[in-house]
């Protein structure tokens, strides 16, 4: 918007974005053990050298990738105008059932064993968590000045995360819909 | 209880249990990639041969370990006589913050990438999930004949799982307590 970029900068940004999208897909499919800069570069159709120019280390690439996709999702969520709380809850729960959650989960679990990854993922999760919480408050029309409302919104996001985990090995859609319908009613009453 | 066992059978059972406990601790600490039959045998002070006599494959050992510890937890939970729903919810949420959950999570995530592990873990999770649900219904004094109660209990366990995930990288105890306190009130009203 008003910022003039050169074709070279555009190409560089496009390469970066291809790498980030490929990194999330790779992490979601193959887990941390199967995700290296080389594998992602090949998947993105980028040379290994170009990939390492953008992301010197494996940790750089995969934390940047999860952050990038999380930001894309946040932007999409912010653009939503849900009709009522049921749609808002559905949109929030959907955050935890796709490739982004699967990739983040792999990163999270790997980070719990690898100290050099741990600090970065903890910081990333805190940032993404705060942003998701803010979006949830807006979408739900929740009044956080009322005591307990903050914790209700947090608990809903915890439940959404747990539902995402239950969807990891099997398609849990049918059960999830029923749980979400029931808890949306309860939440709606509680939020007033 | 009335069944006479020989000293040899007792020793064999003790060895088996040491291996299972060591396997869960190993999985919780080092993840799937760092968990082999040899590592567990050494940790349990058992020869590799003896370990492989009990558990021919790595998949056998780790699925059996998670199941064994889950059964121990179920037995302990069944023995609880919680005073009121707040204590019941607390006990259920505690299921997801220790070594068992950490180990199960590693197994779960590994299973999402490894087909030979996937089917076994899916079946194990279904069995453990049904048992946990039954215990939750009892502890909460929930009347599942009322419409929606089944889904409320399921959603609570999903939330507990999500809270466990939030506790993986950092100590989330303070936040978790507040969320649980607030949602227990809401659940209590909803269950009637």
PDB file of C-alpha atoms in Angstrom, chain A residues 27-33 101-102 105-106 108-113 118 121-122 125 147-149 151-156 158-159 161-163 165-166 168-170 172 175 178-179 182-183 186-187 190, chain B residues 27-33 101-102 105-106 108-113 118 121-122 125 147-149 151-156 158-159 161-163 165-166 168-170 172 175 178-179 182-183 186-187 190:
ATOM      1  CA  UNK A  27       5.737 -30.509   9.497  1.00  0.00           C
ATOM      2  CA  UNK A  28       2.057 -31.492   9.472  1.00  0.00           C
ATOM      3  CA  UNK A  29       2.742 -34.540   7.300  1.00  0.00           C
ATOM      4  CA  UNK A  30       6.109 -35.818   8.441  1.00  0.00           C
ATOM      5  CA  UNK A  31       6.616 -34.384  11.922  1.00  0.00           C
ATOM      6  CA  UNK A  32       9.763 -32.729  13.247  1.00  0.00           C
ATOM      7  CA  UNK A  33      12.018 -35.737  12.648  1.00  0.00           C
ATOM      8  CA  UNK A 101      -2.590 -27.102  14.347  1.00  0.00           C
ATOM      9  CA  UNK A 102      -1.009 -30.359  13.251  1.00  0.00           C
ATOM     10  CA  UNK A 105       1.594 -29.693  17.631  1.00  0.00           C
ATOM     11  CA  UNK A 106       4.642 -31.389  16.100  1.00  0.00           C
ATOM     12  CA  UNK A 108       5.408 -28.142  20.360  1.00  0.00           C
ATOM     13  CA  UNK A 109       6.134 -31.773  21.136  1.00  0.00           C
ATOM     14  CA  UNK A 110       9.611 -31.566  19.568  1.00  0.00           C
ATOM     15  CA  UNK A 111      10.262 -28.410  21.607  1.00  0.00           C
ATOM     16  CA  UNK A 112       9.487 -30.256  24.828  1.00  0.00           C
ATOM     17  CA  UNK A 113      12.534 -32.490  24.159  1.00  0.00           C
ATOM     18  CA  UNK A 118      11.922 -24.892  23.508  1.00  0.00           C
ATOM     19  CA  UNK A 121       8.392 -22.142  20.626  1.00  0.00           C
ATOM     20  CA  UNK A 122       7.328 -21.051  24.123  1.00  0.00           C
ATOM     21  CA  UNK A 125       3.012 -19.854  21.514  1.00  0.00           C
ATOM     22  CA  UNK A 147     -15.391 -11.240  36.466  1.00  0.00           C
ATOM     23  CA  UNK A 148     -14.839 -14.736  35.111  1.00  0.00           C
ATOM     24  CA  UNK A 149     -15.374 -13.891  31.438  1.00  0.00           C
ATOM     25  CA  UNK A 151     -11.384 -17.491  32.067  1.00  0.00           C
ATOM     26  CA  UNK A 152     -14.467 -18.636  30.148  1.00  0.00           C
ATOM     27  CA  UNK A 153     -12.910 -17.525  26.869  1.00  0.00           C
ATOM     28  CA  UNK A 154      -9.581 -19.135  27.801  1.00  0.00           C
ATOM     29  CA  UNK A 155     -11.308 -22.400  28.703  1.00  0.00           C
ATOM     30  CA  UNK A 156     -13.147 -22.420  25.390  1.00  0.00           C
ATOM     31  CA  UNK A 158      -8.385 -24.925  25.762  1.00  0.00           C
ATOM     32  CA  UNK A 159     -11.357 -27.085  24.809  1.00  0.00           C
ATOM     33  CA  UNK A 161      -7.164 -27.347  21.490  1.00  0.00           C
ATOM     34  CA  UNK A 162      -8.251 -30.610  23.116  1.00  0.00           C
ATOM     35  CA  UNK A 163     -10.764 -31.196  20.327  1.00  0.00           C
ATOM     36  CA  UNK A 165      -5.886 -33.308  19.565  1.00  0.00           C
ATOM     37  CA  UNK A 166      -8.814 -35.739  19.422  1.00  0.00           C
ATOM     38  CA  UNK A 168      -5.275 -36.077  15.105  1.00  0.00           C
ATOM     39  CA  UNK A 169      -5.568 -39.827  14.461  1.00  0.00           C
ATOM     40  CA  UNK A 170      -9.188 -40.171  13.403  1.00  0.00           C
ATOM     41  CA  UNK A 172     -13.640 -36.752  14.971  1.00  0.00           C
ATOM     42  CA  UNK A 175     -18.548 -36.126  17.831  1.00  0.00           C
ATOM     43  CA  UNK A 178     -22.237 -32.407  19.095  1.00  0.00           C
ATOM     44  CA  UNK A 179     -19.830 -31.364  21.865  1.00  0.00           C
ATOM     45  CA  UNK A 182     -23.848 -28.322  23.608  1.00  0.00           C
ATOM     46  CA  UNK A 183     -21.025 -26.249  25.060  1.00  0.00           C
ATOM     47  CA  UNK A 186     -23.699 -23.287  28.024  1.00  0.00           C
ATOM     48  CA  UNK A 187     -21.145 -20.634  27.081  1.00  0.00           C
ATOM     49  CA  UNK A 190     -22.624 -17.881  30.933  1.00  0.00           C
TER      50      UNK A 190
ATOM     51  CA  UNK B  27       8.622 -41.574  26.421  1.00  0.00           C
ATOM     52  CA  UNK B  28       7.662 -38.584  28.552  1.00  0.00           C
ATOM     53  CA  UNK B  29      11.263 -37.393  28.779  1.00  0.00           C
ATOM     54  CA  UNK B  30      12.790 -38.228  25.416  1.00  0.00           C
ATOM     55  CA  UNK B  31       9.849 -38.620  23.038  1.00  0.00           C
ATOM     56  CA  UNK B  32       9.308 -41.423  20.540  1.00  0.00           C
ATOM     57  CA  UNK B  33      12.547 -40.814  18.634  1.00  0.00           C
ATOM     58  CA  UNK B 101      -0.260 -37.494  29.407  1.00  0.00           C
ATOM     59  CA  UNK B 102       3.177 -36.417  28.228  1.00  0.00           C
ATOM     60  CA  UNK B 105       1.034 -37.286  23.641  1.00  0.00           C
ATOM     61  CA  UNK B 106       4.398 -38.380  22.258  1.00  0.00           C
ATOM     62  CA  UNK B 108      -0.070 -40.015  19.695  1.00  0.00           C
ATOM     63  CA  UNK B 109       2.007 -37.598  17.638  1.00  0.00           C
ATOM     64  CA  UNK B 110       4.404 -40.373  16.530  1.00  0.00           C
ATOM     65  CA  UNK B 111       1.382 -42.493  15.566  1.00  0.00           C
ATOM     66  CA  UNK B 112       0.104 -39.747  13.288  1.00  0.00           C
ATOM     67  CA  UNK B 113       3.230 -40.212  11.136  1.00  0.00           C
ATOM     68  CA  UNK B 118      -1.312 -45.555  14.126  1.00  0.00           C
ATOM     69  CA  UNK B 121      -2.668 -46.182  19.245  1.00  0.00           C
ATOM     70  CA  UNK B 122      -6.090 -45.329  17.779  1.00  0.00           C
ATOM     71  CA  UNK B 125      -7.004 -44.257  22.766  1.00  0.00           C
ATOM     72  CA  UNK B 147     -30.072 -34.852  26.704  1.00  0.00           C
ATOM     73  CA  UNK B 148     -26.781 -33.013  26.305  1.00  0.00           C
ATOM     74  CA  UNK B 149     -25.137 -34.348  29.484  1.00  0.00           C
ATOM     75  CA  UNK B 151     -21.594 -34.033  25.412  1.00  0.00           C
ATOM     76  CA  UNK B 152     -20.965 -31.804  28.447  1.00  0.00           C
ATOM     77  CA  UNK B 153     -18.831 -34.521  30.049  1.00  0.00           C
ATOM     78  CA  UNK B 154     -17.006 -35.162  26.771  1.00  0.00           C
ATOM     79  CA  UNK B 155     -16.314 -31.433  26.332  1.00  0.00           C
ATOM     80  CA  UNK B 156     -14.926 -31.215  29.862  1.00  0.00           C
ATOM     81  CA  UNK B 158     -11.549 -32.262  25.786  1.00  0.00           C
ATOM     82  CA  UNK B 159     -10.870 -29.102  27.785  1.00  0.00           C
ATOM     83  CA  UNK B 161      -6.731 -32.454  27.311  1.00  0.00           C
ATOM     84  CA  UNK B 162      -6.234 -28.935  25.951  1.00  0.00           C
ATOM     85  CA  UNK B 163      -5.138 -27.747  29.391  1.00  0.00           C
ATOM     86  CA  UNK B 165      -1.219 -29.445  26.153  1.00  0.00           C
ATOM     87  CA  UNK B 166      -0.890 -25.883  27.468  1.00  0.00           C
ATOM     88  CA  UNK B 168       3.672 -29.071  28.092  1.00  0.00           C
ATOM     89  CA  UNK B 169       6.302 -26.342  27.687  1.00  0.00           C
ATOM     90  CA  UNK B 170       5.640 -24.134  30.687  1.00  0.00           C
ATOM     91  CA  UNK B 172       0.553 -23.415  33.452  1.00  0.00           C
ATOM     92  CA  UNK B 175      -3.811 -20.009  34.810  1.00  0.00           C
ATOM     93  CA  UNK B 178      -8.556 -20.065  37.392  1.00  0.00           C
ATOM     94  CA  UNK B 179      -9.963 -21.546  34.181  1.00  0.00           C
ATOM     95  CA  UNK B 182     -14.715 -20.765  36.413  1.00  0.00           C
ATOM     96  CA  UNK B 183     -15.733 -23.634  34.147  1.00  0.00           C
ATOM     97  CA  UNK B 186     -20.662 -23.286  34.639  1.00  0.00           C
ATOM     98  CA  UNK B 187     -20.608 -27.084  34.397  1.00  0.00           C
ATOM     99  CA  UNK B 190     -25.459 -27.056  33.421  1.00  0.00           C
TER     100      UNK B 190
END
